[in-house]
Amino acid sequence: MKLTIFAATGGVGRQLLTQAVAAGHDVTAVIRNPDKLSARVRIVTADLAAADPAALESAVAGADAVLSGLGPRSTSETGVASQGTLAIVQAMQATGVRRIVVVSAAPISTVPSPARPKPPRHDPGDGFLMRHLLSPLTKAAFRQHYADLALMEDLLRDSGLDWTIVRPPRLTNKPLTGTYRTAYGRNLRRGILVSRADVAQYMLRVLEQPETIKQAIGIAR
Ligand SMILES: NC(=O)c1ccc[n+]([C@@H]2O[C@H](COP(=O)([O-])OP(=O)(O)OC[C@H]3O[C@@H](n4cnc5c(N)ncnc54)[C@H](OP(=O)(O)O)[C@@H]3O)[C@@H](O)[C@H]2O)c1
């Protein structure tokens, strides 16, 4: 496939890039700092907080699918997930590219957003500890970041594109296992960790699974 990978220098993004190249896909990597990547792929440089639409359109034009590992490196960058994803979506709409897979986060099903002001109080997949301790704690700690991800999810749902949202719990740098669990529209019971490598593998895998279109999918070890 012809794939465009955004944020290919991040934790998930690097895994997406490595696995996609190893699988023989024709990859375009969109990154803001070309010094950070030595892979022999087509590279498009773009800061997604202030992206030039023409550069993004040239990056996605002709792609079979777009994958994004975009997220803020620090709290000062909060907002980039929705802002950057909007720019990606607009570039896809302008060039007629339909398929996009992004990484969000496990608690987002219960985070209010403009399009979902009253989300369910608990994710149906979360157990007692997650509902009453871990989820409230992480939601308090990452409130703004999660609001940004919830907004990103809103704009994908509203995009008319063929989107898939993958919602991992805490990410690790452990090796690829391929033995993670997934569930449509909910988190996984006792699922508190998953490796970036496994998330990337799943993001690539859903490209061959049309039933994952317009789904938010929980993933965990
Ligand atoms: N960490 C967790 O445990 C966890 C858990 C659940 C969900 N998540 C979500 O998963 C996402 C991906 O995780 P990760 O560990 O792969 O993140 P990461 O390593 O921090 O990677 C973030 C990527 O976004 C890029 N980026 C940030 N701002 C940009 C901008 N203005 N223009 C272009 N690129 C920009 C970064 O580019 P540079 O390399 O140039 O900085 C980097 O490639 C997180 O952002 C978060 O939303 C994380």
Tab-separated table of C-alpha atoms and ligand atoms in Angstrom:
chain	number	residue	atom	x	y	z
A	1	MET	CA	0.000	0.000	0.000
A	2	LYS	CA	0.925	3.620	-0.383
A	3	LEU	CA	0.915	4.990	3.176
A	4	THR	CA	1.446	8.460	4.614
A	5	ILE	CA	2.605	8.388	8.239
A	6	PHE	CA	2.323	11.558	10.314
A	7	ALA	CA	4.594	12.085	13.360
A	8	ALA	CA	6.876	9.270	12.203
A	9	THR	CA	9.542	10.399	14.711
A	10	GLY	CA	7.373	9.688	17.786
A	11	GLY	CA	7.130	6.518	19.854
A	12	VAL	CA	4.169	5.036	17.984
A	13	GLY	CA	5.128	6.840	14.762
A	14	ARG	CA	8.598	5.254	14.571
A	15	GLN	CA	7.059	1.835	15.079
A	16	LEU	CA	4.521	2.549	12.343
A	17	LEU	CA	7.311	3.585	10.005
A	18	THR	CA	9.601	0.630	10.759
A	19	GLN	CA	6.832	-1.954	10.507
A	20	ALA	CA	5.311	-0.409	7.376
A	21	VAL	CA	8.665	-0.336	5.578
A	22	ALA	CA	9.439	-3.901	6.701
A	23	ALA	CA	6.072	-5.004	5.296
A	24	GLY	CA	7.024	-3.537	1.922
A	25	HIS	CA	4.658	-0.573	1.911
A	26	ASP	CA	5.516	2.574	-0.034
A	27	VAL	CA	5.832	5.117	2.795
A	28	THR	CA	5.788	8.903	2.980
A	29	ALA	CA	6.814	10.191	6.430
A	30	VAL	CA	5.557	13.597	7.524
A	31	ILE	CA	7.741	15.011	10.293
A	32	ARG	CA	8.611	18.426	11.639
A	33	ASN	CA	12.321	17.796	12.120
A	34	PRO	CA	14.011	15.955	9.229
A	35	ASP	CA	17.241	15.588	11.278
A	36	LYS	CA	15.425	13.040	13.417
A	37	LEU	CA	14.887	10.499	10.651
A	38	SER	CA	17.392	8.542	8.594
A	39	ALA	CA	14.965	6.051	7.036
A	40	ARG	CA	15.065	5.826	3.248
A	41	VAL	CA	11.505	6.932	2.638
A	42	ARG	CA	9.965	10.009	1.079
A	43	ILE	CA	10.005	12.724	3.749
A	44	VAL	CA	7.725	15.756	3.883
A	45	THR	CA	8.581	18.373	6.508
A	46	ALA	CA	5.607	20.026	8.223
A	47	ASP	CA	4.904	21.551	11.606
A	48	LEU	CA	1.344	20.422	12.250
A	49	ALA	CA	0.680	23.347	14.580
A	50	ALA	CA	1.084	25.699	11.628
A	51	ALA	CA	0.916	23.480	8.585
A	52	ASP	CA	1.009	24.677	5.004
A	53	PRO	CA	-2.073	23.023	3.389
A	54	ALA	CA	-0.216	22.584	0.077
A	55	ALA	CA	2.582	20.609	1.773
A	56	LEU	CA	0.076	18.341	3.511
A	57	GLU	CA	-1.911	17.833	0.319
A	58	SER	CA	1.235	16.775	-1.527
A	59	ALA	CA	2.069	14.418	1.376
A	60	VAL	CA	-1.281	12.601	1.289
A	61	ALA	CA	-2.210	12.778	-2.409
A	62	GLY	CA	-2.457	9.285	-3.892
A	63	ALA	CA	-2.142	7.521	-0.530
A	64	ASP	CA	-4.198	4.394	0.133
A	65	ALA	CA	-4.235	5.338	3.801
A	66	VAL	CA	-2.963	7.850	6.319
A	67	LEU	CA	-1.719	6.910	9.796
A	68	SER	CA	-0.982	9.336	12.600
A	69	GLY	CA	0.967	9.012	15.837
A	70	LEU	CA	0.649	12.737	16.491
A	71	GLY	CA	0.558	14.064	20.051
A	72	PRO	CA	2.107	16.774	22.224
A	73	ARG	CA	5.697	16.322	23.404
A	74	SER	CA	5.025	18.648	26.339
A	75	THR	CA	2.092	20.426	27.997
A	76	SER	CA	2.966	23.594	26.087
A	77	GLU	CA	2.096	21.699	22.885
A	78	THR	CA	-1.342	20.597	24.083
A	79	GLY	CA	-3.861	21.207	21.336
A	80	VAL	CA	-1.709	19.816	18.544
A	81	ALA	CA	-3.652	16.546	18.293
A	82	SER	CA	-6.902	18.255	17.255
A	83	GLN	CA	-5.247	21.119	15.376
A	84	GLY	CA	-2.864	18.878	13.444
A	85	THR	CA	-5.497	16.218	12.768
A	86	LEU	CA	-7.839	18.889	11.400
A	87	ALA	CA	-5.097	19.955	8.976
A	88	ILE	CA	-4.574	16.299	7.961
A	89	VAL	CA	-8.324	15.772	7.469
A	90	GLN	CA	-8.591	18.901	5.312
A	91	ALA	CA	-5.660	17.735	3.177
A	92	MET	CA	-7.328	14.339	2.752
A	93	GLN	CA	-10.663	15.911	1.836
A	94	ALA	CA	-8.933	18.165	-0.694
A	95	THR	CA	-7.157	15.236	-2.355
A	96	GLY	CA	-9.883	12.572	-2.100
A	97	VAL	CA	-7.962	10.292	0.285
A	98	ARG	CA	-10.414	8.485	2.570
A	99	ARG	CA	-8.753	6.102	5.046
A	100	ILE	CA	-7.185	7.374	8.276
A	101	VAL	CA	-6.078	5.633	11.481
A	102	VAL	CA	-5.077	7.655	14.548
A	103	VAL	CA	-4.008	7.031	18.120
A	104	SER	CA	-6.129	8.466	20.932
A	105	ALA	CA	-6.279	7.244	24.562
A	106	ALA	CA	-8.309	4.780	26.629
A	107	PRO	CA	-10.144	7.317	28.863
A	108	ILE	CA	-11.509	9.404	25.973
A	109	SER	CA	-14.864	7.594	25.755
A	110	THR	CA	-15.764	9.298	29.052
A	111	VAL	CA	-14.296	12.744	28.303
A	112	PRO	CA	-16.789	15.493	27.353
A	113	SER	CA	-16.299	17.266	24.037
A	114	PRO	CA	-18.318	19.803	22.037
A	115	ALA	CA	-20.013	17.004	20.060
A	116	ARG	CA	-20.415	14.711	23.102
A	117	PRO	CA	-21.042	17.046	26.046
A	118	LYS	CA	-22.480	14.225	28.157
A	119	PRO	CA	-20.400	11.092	27.518
A	120	PRO	CA	-21.020	7.964	29.596
A	121	ARG	CA	-19.646	8.250	33.117
A	122	HIS	CA	-17.743	4.971	32.831
A	123	ASP	CA	-16.304	3.051	29.928
A	124	PRO	CA	-18.144	-0.303	29.725
A	125	GLY	CA	-14.825	-2.164	29.546
A	126	ASP	CA	-13.331	-0.631	32.678
A	127	GLY	CA	-13.401	-2.595	35.936
A	128	PHE	CA	-13.859	-1.259	39.475
A	129	LEU	CA	-10.266	-0.082	39.987
A	130	MET	CA	-10.105	1.665	36.633
A	131	ARG	CA	-13.518	3.342	37.061
A	132	HIS	CA	-13.015	4.600	40.566
A	133	LEU	CA	-9.259	5.141	40.905
A	134	LEU	CA	-7.043	5.030	37.824
A	135	SER	CA	-9.342	6.708	35.310
A	136	PRO	CA	-10.264	9.677	37.584
A	137	LEU	CA	-6.582	10.144	38.477
A	138	THR	CA	-5.320	10.143	34.890
A	139	LYS	CA	-8.226	12.310	33.742
A	140	ALA	CA	-7.339	14.888	36.379
A	141	ALA	CA	-3.640	14.769	35.490
A	142	PHE	CA	-4.126	14.959	31.708
A	143	ARG	CA	-7.315	17.011	31.565
A	144	GLN	CA	-6.248	19.365	28.774
A	145	HIS	CA	-4.529	16.686	26.758
A	146	TYR	CA	-7.620	14.482	26.934
A	147	ALA	CA	-9.878	17.398	25.945
A	148	ASP	CA	-7.641	17.819	22.885
A	149	LEU	CA	-7.930	14.104	22.030
A	150	ALA	CA	-11.718	14.215	22.519
A	151	LEU	CA	-11.870	17.145	20.101
A	152	MET	CA	-9.691	15.197	17.658
A	153	GLU	CA	-12.149	12.304	17.863
A	154	ASP	CA	-15.087	14.701	17.261
A	155	LEU	CA	-13.583	16.093	14.107
A	156	LEU	CA	-12.819	12.650	12.724
A	157	ARG	CA	-16.419	11.515	13.370
A	158	ASP	CA	-17.583	14.615	11.541
A	159	SER	CA	-15.077	14.318	8.686
A	160	GLY	CA	-16.944	11.971	6.357
A	161	LEU	CA	-13.674	10.020	6.049
A	162	ASP	CA	-13.126	6.324	6.717
A	163	TRP	CA	-11.548	6.716	10.147
A	164	THR	CA	-10.446	4.336	12.864
A	165	ILE	CA	-9.503	5.589	16.327
A	166	VAL	CA	-7.254	3.330	18.402
A	167	ARG	CA	-7.446	3.963	22.158
A	168	PRO	CA	-4.531	2.526	24.141
A	169	PRO	CA	-3.984	2.713	27.898
A	170	ARG	CA	-0.449	3.518	29.143
A	171	LEU	CA	2.128	3.002	26.376
A	172	THR	CA	5.396	1.126	26.918
A	173	ASN	CA	8.515	0.642	24.814
A	174	LYS	CA	8.381	-3.139	25.228
A	175	PRO	CA	8.876	-5.253	22.102
A	176	LEU	CA	6.208	-6.300	19.653
A	177	THR	CA	4.177	-9.241	20.953
A	178	GLY	CA	1.236	-9.404	18.566
A	179	THR	CA	-0.791	-10.850	21.458
A	180	TYR	CA	-2.717	-7.748	22.521
A	181	ARG	CA	-6.498	-7.675	22.981
A	182	THR	CA	-8.865	-5.285	21.179
A	183	ALA	CA	-12.552	-4.351	21.583
A	184	TYR	CA	-14.862	-2.126	19.549
A	185	GLY	CA	-16.216	0.893	21.415
A	186	ARG	CA	-14.797	-0.003	24.809
A	187	ASN	CA	-11.674	-0.565	26.853
A	188	LEU	CA	-10.287	-3.912	27.948
A	189	ARG	CA	-10.814	-5.306	31.444
A	190	ARG	CA	-7.535	-5.071	33.426
A	191	GLY	CA	-5.922	-3.536	30.346
A	192	ILE	CA	-3.527	-0.981	31.782
A	193	LEU	CA	-0.541	-1.306	29.436
A	194	VAL	CA	0.281	-1.934	25.803
A	195	SER	CA	3.511	-1.479	23.850
A	196	ARG	CA	3.890	1.173	21.177
A	197	ALA	CA	5.037	-1.611	18.839
A	198	ASP	CA	1.797	-3.537	19.362
A	199	VAL	CA	-0.326	-0.414	18.861
A	200	ALA	CA	1.485	0.294	15.591
A	201	GLN	CA	1.011	-3.277	14.419
A	202	TYR	CA	-2.707	-3.028	15.092
A	203	MET	CA	-2.978	0.354	13.351
A	204	LEU	CA	-1.458	-1.215	10.238
A	205	ARG	CA	-3.584	-4.336	10.591
A	206	VAL	CA	-6.904	-2.438	10.632
A	207	LEU	CA	-6.148	-1.181	7.128
A	208	GLU	CA	-7.058	-4.681	5.935
A	209	GLN	CA	-10.200	-4.819	8.088
A	210	PRO	CA	-13.033	-2.690	6.624
A	211	GLU	CA	-15.189	-3.530	9.658
A	212	THR	CA	-12.908	-1.241	11.728
A	213	ILE	CA	-14.011	1.822	9.734
A	214	LYS	CA	-15.860	4.393	11.879
A	215	GLN	CA	-14.900	2.548	15.057
A	216	ALA	CA	-13.078	3.633	18.196
A	217	ILE	CA	-11.232	0.546	19.368
A	218	GLY	CA	-9.726	-0.227	22.754
A	219	ILE	CA	-6.408	-2.070	22.788
A	220	ALA	CA	-4.399	-3.505	25.681
A	221	ARG	CA	-1.954	-6.253	26.499
B	1	LIG	N1	2.220	8.057	26.645
B	1	LIG	C1	1.220	7.258	26.942
B	1	LIG	O1	1.306	6.407	27.853
B	1	LIG	C2	-0.060	7.364	26.149
B	1	LIG	C3	-1.146	6.581	26.530
B	1	LIG	C4	-2.312	6.619	25.751
B	1	LIG	C5	-2.384	7.428	24.636
B	1	LIG	N2	-1.310	8.204	24.303
B	1	LIG	C6	-1.421	9.031	23.088
B	1	LIG	O2	-0.607	8.464	22.093
B	1	LIG	C7	0.123	9.493	21.422
B	1	LIG	C8	1.370	8.926	20.827
B	1	LIG	O3	2.223	8.485	21.862
B	1	LIG	P1	3.793	8.497	21.648
B	1	LIG	O4	4.393	7.964	22.875
B	1	LIG	O5	4.114	7.886	20.331
B	1	LIG	O6	4.042	10.085	21.555
B	1	LIG	P2	5.413	10.854	21.275
B	1	LIG	O7	6.559	9.898	21.299
B	1	LIG	O8	5.449	12.013	22.211
B	1	LIG	O9	5.255	11.370	19.760
B	1	LIG	C9	4.525	12.488	19.419
B	1	LIG	C10	4.770	12.772	17.958
B	1	LIG	O10	4.033	13.919	17.565
B	1	LIG	C11	4.910	14.786	16.867
B	1	LIG	N3	4.501	16.168	16.985
B	1	LIG	C12	4.165	16.847	18.105
B	1	LIG	N4	3.876	18.128	17.784
B	1	LIG	C13	4.043	18.242	16.437
B	1	LIG	C14	3.901	19.312	15.522
B	1	LIG	N5	3.536	20.546	15.913
B	1	LIG	N6	4.137	19.073	14.208
B	1	LIG	C15	4.505	17.844	13.789
B	1	LIG	N7	4.666	16.797	14.617
B	1	LIG	C16	4.437	16.998	15.920
B	1	LIG	C17	6.253	14.579	17.527
B	1	LIG	O11	7.281	15.075	16.683
B	1	LIG	P3	8.818	15.267	17.232
B	1	LIG	O12	9.417	13.890	17.208
B	1	LIG	O13	9.399	16.192	16.231
B	1	LIG	O14	8.729	15.845	18.608
B	1	LIG	C18	6.247	13.069	17.654
B	1	LIG	O15	6.575	12.498	16.407
B	1	LIG	C19	0.349	10.514	22.550
B	1	LIG	O16	0.608	11.772	22.039
B	1	LIG	C20	-0.951	10.455	23.311
B	1	LIG	O17	-1.898	11.353	22.749
B	1	LIG	C21	-0.170	8.173	25.038
